[in-house]
Amino acid sequence: MGDDFFGTQREVERSSTASASGFPGNVFLNKTGLRAGWRLLIYLALFFVFMVVSTYLLALFSHLTRGLTSPGSQFLGELTGFLDAFLAAWIMSRLEQRPMGVYGLPARGTFGKQFWLGCLFGFCEICALIGLIAAFGGYSFGSLAEHGGAIAKWALFWSVCFLAVALFEEFFFRGYSLYTLTEGIGFWPAAILLAVSFGLVHKRNPGENWIGVAGVIFVGLFWSFALKRTGSLWFALGMHATFDFGETFLFSVPDSGLILPGHLSNATLHGPNWLTGGTPGPEASVIDFLILIVFFFVFDRLYPAKQEQRYVPPANQDF
């Protein structure tokens, strides 16, 4: 993917039979083919069909993982969600004659430098966040909730589970959807719209509130910024998965309003909501917003802005 990911200045200029030429052509087509909004709707329709099928199959076999609400079923739900989104994007890539890598997951970056840098950012974020909350008297680690081999088992499980969560959420909200919507309305309007959607999805969680939603939107914008500067989602994946792991398992606090089983300790948060985040968890703390502002500044220095180019499909592409 690299530098050609989000350029808006170099879209192919051609006047073929796919060009818009009056109603209804100007509603559905532009000079490059089918308009971005319609392509996004096709993608979402494909994803919805795949999601319905995979949800039905998961329900059939839910007894294998002790019910639909068990951690095992939650993991399978996140994994199949990613596969649904990825398969829908693959179909669109064939129709649009684009390489899959332009949608945010180039194979050459798989679990490479950017992913591990993201893990470092996520680890620093959660450690700094909990450390500062504790310094102001708002966090207590408590006693161990798991012992012996159970600690290793749950640590491994949540590591893999949150990698699946990150893959699904990042690719669905900042993969094909962001790439395509950018073509229609520009990168930052698209990133803001999808970040708001990302936040609103989390509002369904028990314990989540509007401050927590704002935190999810803000970090979604940071991950969009990282995507724009690096050309891939690998940094965001690493940071997303590591931060969620730190909240849920390592420091055993609510994650977007959810308190999940298999956490390391019987930790408690106590103090004003501006400090602890309240029921959504530390990601709704004022401190986390400040940390993310610092991250914007640091990432801007690590990955300065450069001229970008967008992938141009072959000249005979009419879709």
XYZ file of C-alpha atoms in Angstrom:
319
model
C 0.000 0.000 0.000
C 2.518 2.606 1.170
C 2.405 6.150 -0.188
C -0.414 5.511 -2.686
C -3.095 4.926 -0.081
C -5.119 8.106 0.367
C -4.137 10.509 -2.379
C -7.075 12.551 -3.660
C -5.177 14.510 -6.308
C -4.299 11.717 -8.734
C -7.509 9.826 -9.450
C -7.534 8.779 -13.064
C -9.043 11.330 -15.444
C -10.884 9.479 -18.148
C -14.026 9.910 -20.166
C -15.221 6.401 -20.910
C -18.655 4.861 -21.198
C -18.733 4.729 -17.387
C -18.707 8.522 -17.174
C -21.693 10.279 -15.669
C -23.873 11.768 -18.430
C -27.204 12.841 -17.028
C -29.796 11.147 -14.855
C -29.615 8.354 -13.751
C -25.970 8.078 -14.752
C -24.865 11.025 -12.624
C -26.532 9.439 -9.580
C -24.733 6.123 -9.869
C -21.592 6.892 -11.892
C -18.719 9.324 -12.045
C -15.684 9.496 -14.312
C -14.058 6.510 -12.578
C -17.107 4.234 -12.501
C -19.638 3.442 -9.782
C -19.719 6.134 -7.115
C -18.072 5.455 -3.769
C -21.315 5.567 -1.803
C -22.902 2.809 -3.873
C -19.777 0.649 -3.618
C -19.821 1.084 0.139
C -23.475 0.042 0.253
C -22.682 -3.092 -1.768
C -19.853 -3.884 0.636
C -22.103 -3.428 3.671
C -24.797 -5.605 2.075
C -22.252 -8.384 1.456
C -20.977 -8.056 5.020
C -24.514 -8.222 6.414
C -25.286 -11.411 4.464
C -22.064 -13.068 5.605
C -22.674 -11.923 9.190
C -26.193 -13.403 9.244
C -24.887 -16.746 7.961
C -21.946 -16.850 10.380
C -24.141 -15.829 13.332
C -26.578 -18.625 12.482
C -23.753 -21.162 12.296
C -22.285 -19.930 15.583
C -25.688 -20.305 17.241
C -25.924 -23.893 15.970
C -22.583 -24.798 17.465
C -22.700 -22.552 20.548
C -22.949 -25.600 22.829
C -19.313 -26.300 21.973
C -18.305 -23.094 23.752
C -20.876 -23.164 26.563
C -23.308 -20.626 25.151
C -23.316 -17.503 23.032
C -22.210 -15.232 25.892
C -19.187 -17.302 26.936
C -15.671 -15.941 26.308
C -15.147 -18.664 23.703
C -18.229 -17.622 21.765
C -17.263 -13.959 22.057
C -13.889 -14.789 20.517
C -15.502 -16.756 17.679
C -17.935 -13.895 17.086
C -15.094 -11.371 16.734
C -13.058 -13.701 14.520
C -15.956 -14.492 12.187
C -16.842 -10.774 12.113
C -13.370 -10.038 10.776
C -13.594 -12.867 8.251
C -17.002 -11.587 7.097
C -15.609 -8.064 6.622
C -12.468 -9.350 4.925
C -14.369 -11.639 2.526
C -16.723 -8.805 1.558
C -13.703 -6.569 0.895
C -12.020 -9.309 -1.144
C -15.077 -9.580 -3.386
C -15.103 -5.797 -3.836
C -11.384 -5.826 -4.638
C -12.045 -8.311 -7.454
C -14.876 -6.174 -8.808
C -12.847 -2.981 -8.534
C -9.590 -4.579 -9.724
C -7.638 -3.335 -6.727
C -5.101 -5.218 -4.597
C -6.418 -6.104 -1.122
C -3.489 -4.316 0.473
C -4.933 -0.881 -0.317
C -7.684 -1.531 2.250
C -5.269 -1.347 5.168
C -3.711 -4.784 5.662
C -0.804 -5.107 3.222
C 0.745 -8.557 3.494
C 4.270 -7.151 3.638
C 3.495 -5.476 6.971
C 1.977 -8.500 8.677
C 2.956 -8.371 12.368
C 5.955 -6.267 11.433
C 7.541 -3.113 12.858
C 4.379 -1.000 12.847
C 2.360 -3.673 14.642
C 4.900 -3.963 17.451
C 5.248 -0.189 17.682
C 1.479 -0.108 18.118
C 1.769 -2.698 20.884
C 4.330 -0.467 22.592
C 2.015 2.559 22.349
C -0.911 0.532 23.708
C 1.164 -0.800 26.602
C 2.513 2.667 27.442
C -0.979 4.132 27.257
C -2.617 1.671 29.647
C 0.341 1.674 32.066
C 0.539 5.483 32.158
C -3.232 5.740 32.489
C -3.584 3.273 35.370
C -0.390 4.556 36.983
C -1.653 8.141 37.063
C -5.102 7.102 38.278
C -3.407 5.110 41.060
C -1.143 8.058 41.892
C -4.275 10.148 42.546
C -5.744 7.371 44.692
C -8.245 6.043 42.167
C -7.007 2.492 41.529
C -6.223 -0.516 43.712
C -4.842 -3.744 42.249
C -6.476 -5.949 44.895
C -5.846 -9.649 45.397
C -5.150 -12.133 42.621
C -8.308 -13.461 40.972
C -6.491 -16.305 39.171
C -3.631 -18.525 40.241
C -1.063 -20.875 38.754
C -1.700 -22.161 35.262
C -5.008 -20.296 35.044
C -3.092 -17.010 34.825
C -1.167 -18.194 31.766
C -4.319 -19.688 30.227
C -6.333 -16.481 30.528
C -3.406 -14.295 29.465
C -3.022 -16.320 26.272
C -6.767 -16.406 25.646
C -7.267 -12.658 26.007
C -4.174 -11.928 23.904
C -5.636 -13.903 21.009
C -9.186 -12.689 21.625
C -8.277 -9.004 21.605
C -6.211 -9.495 18.476
C -9.421 -10.780 16.857
C -11.342 -7.792 18.283
C -8.776 -5.385 16.850
C -8.755 -7.098 13.455
C -12.543 -6.933 13.197
C -13.092 -3.408 14.458
C -10.124 -1.819 12.715
C -10.727 -3.477 9.348
C -14.482 -2.910 9.390
C -14.351 0.751 10.414
C -11.006 1.795 8.922
C -10.395 -0.734 6.150
C -12.534 -0.920 3.027
C -15.119 1.460 4.488
C -12.667 4.296 5.098
C -10.789 3.738 1.850
C -13.966 3.900 -0.216
C -15.721 6.678 1.686
C -12.552 8.775 1.383
C -12.962 8.664 -2.383
C -16.433 10.137 -2.037
C -16.112 12.814 0.663
C -12.416 13.083 1.552
C -10.310 11.432 4.229
C -11.098 13.424 7.380
C -14.864 13.734 6.844
C -14.903 9.976 6.247
C -12.678 9.287 9.260
C -14.874 11.426 11.531
C -18.088 9.808 10.301
C -16.722 6.301 10.823
C -15.167 7.179 14.197
C -18.565 8.421 15.380
C -20.137 5.186 14.123
C -17.398 3.256 15.940
C -18.229 5.079 19.156
C -21.991 4.667 18.836
C -21.630 0.900 18.393
C -19.952 0.781 21.821
C -22.855 2.691 23.396
C -24.776 -0.606 23.422
C -22.384 -2.031 26.017
C -23.717 -2.198 29.585
C -21.900 0.412 31.645
C -20.953 2.585 28.663
C -21.925 6.281 28.672
C -21.470 9.300 26.422
C -18.077 10.214 27.885
C -16.914 6.691 27.144
C -18.303 6.984 23.623
C -16.376 10.241 23.192
C -13.221 8.416 24.278
C -13.834 5.675 21.705
C -14.389 8.294 18.998
C -11.208 10.142 19.969
C -9.019 7.050 19.878
C -10.691 6.078 16.587
C -9.546 9.411 15.159
C -6.020 8.748 16.402
C -6.008 5.341 14.696
C -7.279 7.000 11.506
C -4.425 9.504 11.809
C -1.960 6.618 12.190
C -3.454 4.946 9.113
C -3.098 8.118 7.068
C 0.532 8.561 8.068
C 1.656 4.908 7.764
C -0.617 3.663 4.986
C -1.697 0.597 6.958
C -3.744 -0.559 9.921
C -0.969 -2.600 11.529
C -0.024 0.088 14.052
C -3.665 0.560 15.066
C -4.140 -3.196 15.397
C -1.214 -3.548 17.788
C -2.226 -0.578 19.935
C -5.902 -1.554 20.009
C -5.270 -5.178 21.002
C -2.641 -4.326 23.643
C -4.680 -1.582 25.299
C -7.765 -3.827 25.547
C -5.628 -6.649 26.958
C -4.182 -4.279 29.561
C -7.603 -3.026 30.636
C -9.363 -6.386 30.796
C -6.672 -8.798 31.978
C -3.561 -7.038 33.253
C -5.199 -4.275 35.300
C -8.647 -5.921 35.531
C -10.796 -2.824 34.988
C -13.895 -2.236 32.821
C -13.300 -2.097 29.078
C -15.896 0.100 27.324
C -18.302 -0.662 30.159
C -17.668 -4.424 30.096
C -16.203 -6.400 33.001
C -15.092 -9.724 31.551
C -14.166 -12.977 33.302
C -10.638 -14.317 33.524
C -8.960 -11.121 34.760
C -5.751 -11.135 36.766
C -6.874 -9.397 39.964
C -9.836 -8.148 41.949
C -8.998 -4.548 41.110
C -11.188 -1.616 42.094
C -11.601 1.941 40.861
C -12.591 4.576 43.395
C -12.818 8.319 43.123
C -14.446 10.900 40.848
C -15.490 9.837 37.358
C -13.244 12.413 35.700
C -10.318 10.488 37.204
C -11.379 6.842 36.962
C -13.697 7.043 33.969
C -16.638 5.704 35.951
C -18.586 2.704 34.675
C -17.082 2.750 31.126
C -13.618 2.286 32.614
C -10.350 4.251 32.460
C -10.683 4.981 28.735
C -13.317 7.573 29.754
C -10.893 9.253 32.172
C -9.731 12.791 31.433
C -6.205 11.421 31.741
C -6.659 9.130 28.739
C -7.776 12.045 26.564
C -4.601 13.898 27.577
C -2.435 10.856 26.825
C -3.965 10.568 23.362
C -3.261 14.244 22.666
C 0.390 13.560 23.503
C 0.265 10.515 21.206
C -0.947 12.682 18.309
C 2.066 14.948 18.821
C 4.554 12.055 19.142
C 3.184 10.183 16.139
C 3.314 13.327 14.026
C 7.042 13.493 14.758
C 7.596 9.774 14.126
C 5.700 9.784 10.828
C 5.763 13.271 9.253
C 3.175 14.070 6.597
C 4.175 13.296 3.031
C 2.550 13.511 -0.360
C 0.284 10.547 -0.924
C -0.986 8.826 -4.026
C -4.069 6.696 -4.439
C -4.215 3.383 -6.261
C -5.564 3.873 -9.801
C -7.417 0.872 -11.263
C -6.695 -0.292 -14.824
C -7.945 1.971 -17.604
C -10.567 -0.566 -18.726
C -12.189 -0.770 -15.278
C -15.860 0.169 -15.500
C -17.024 -0.792 -11.985
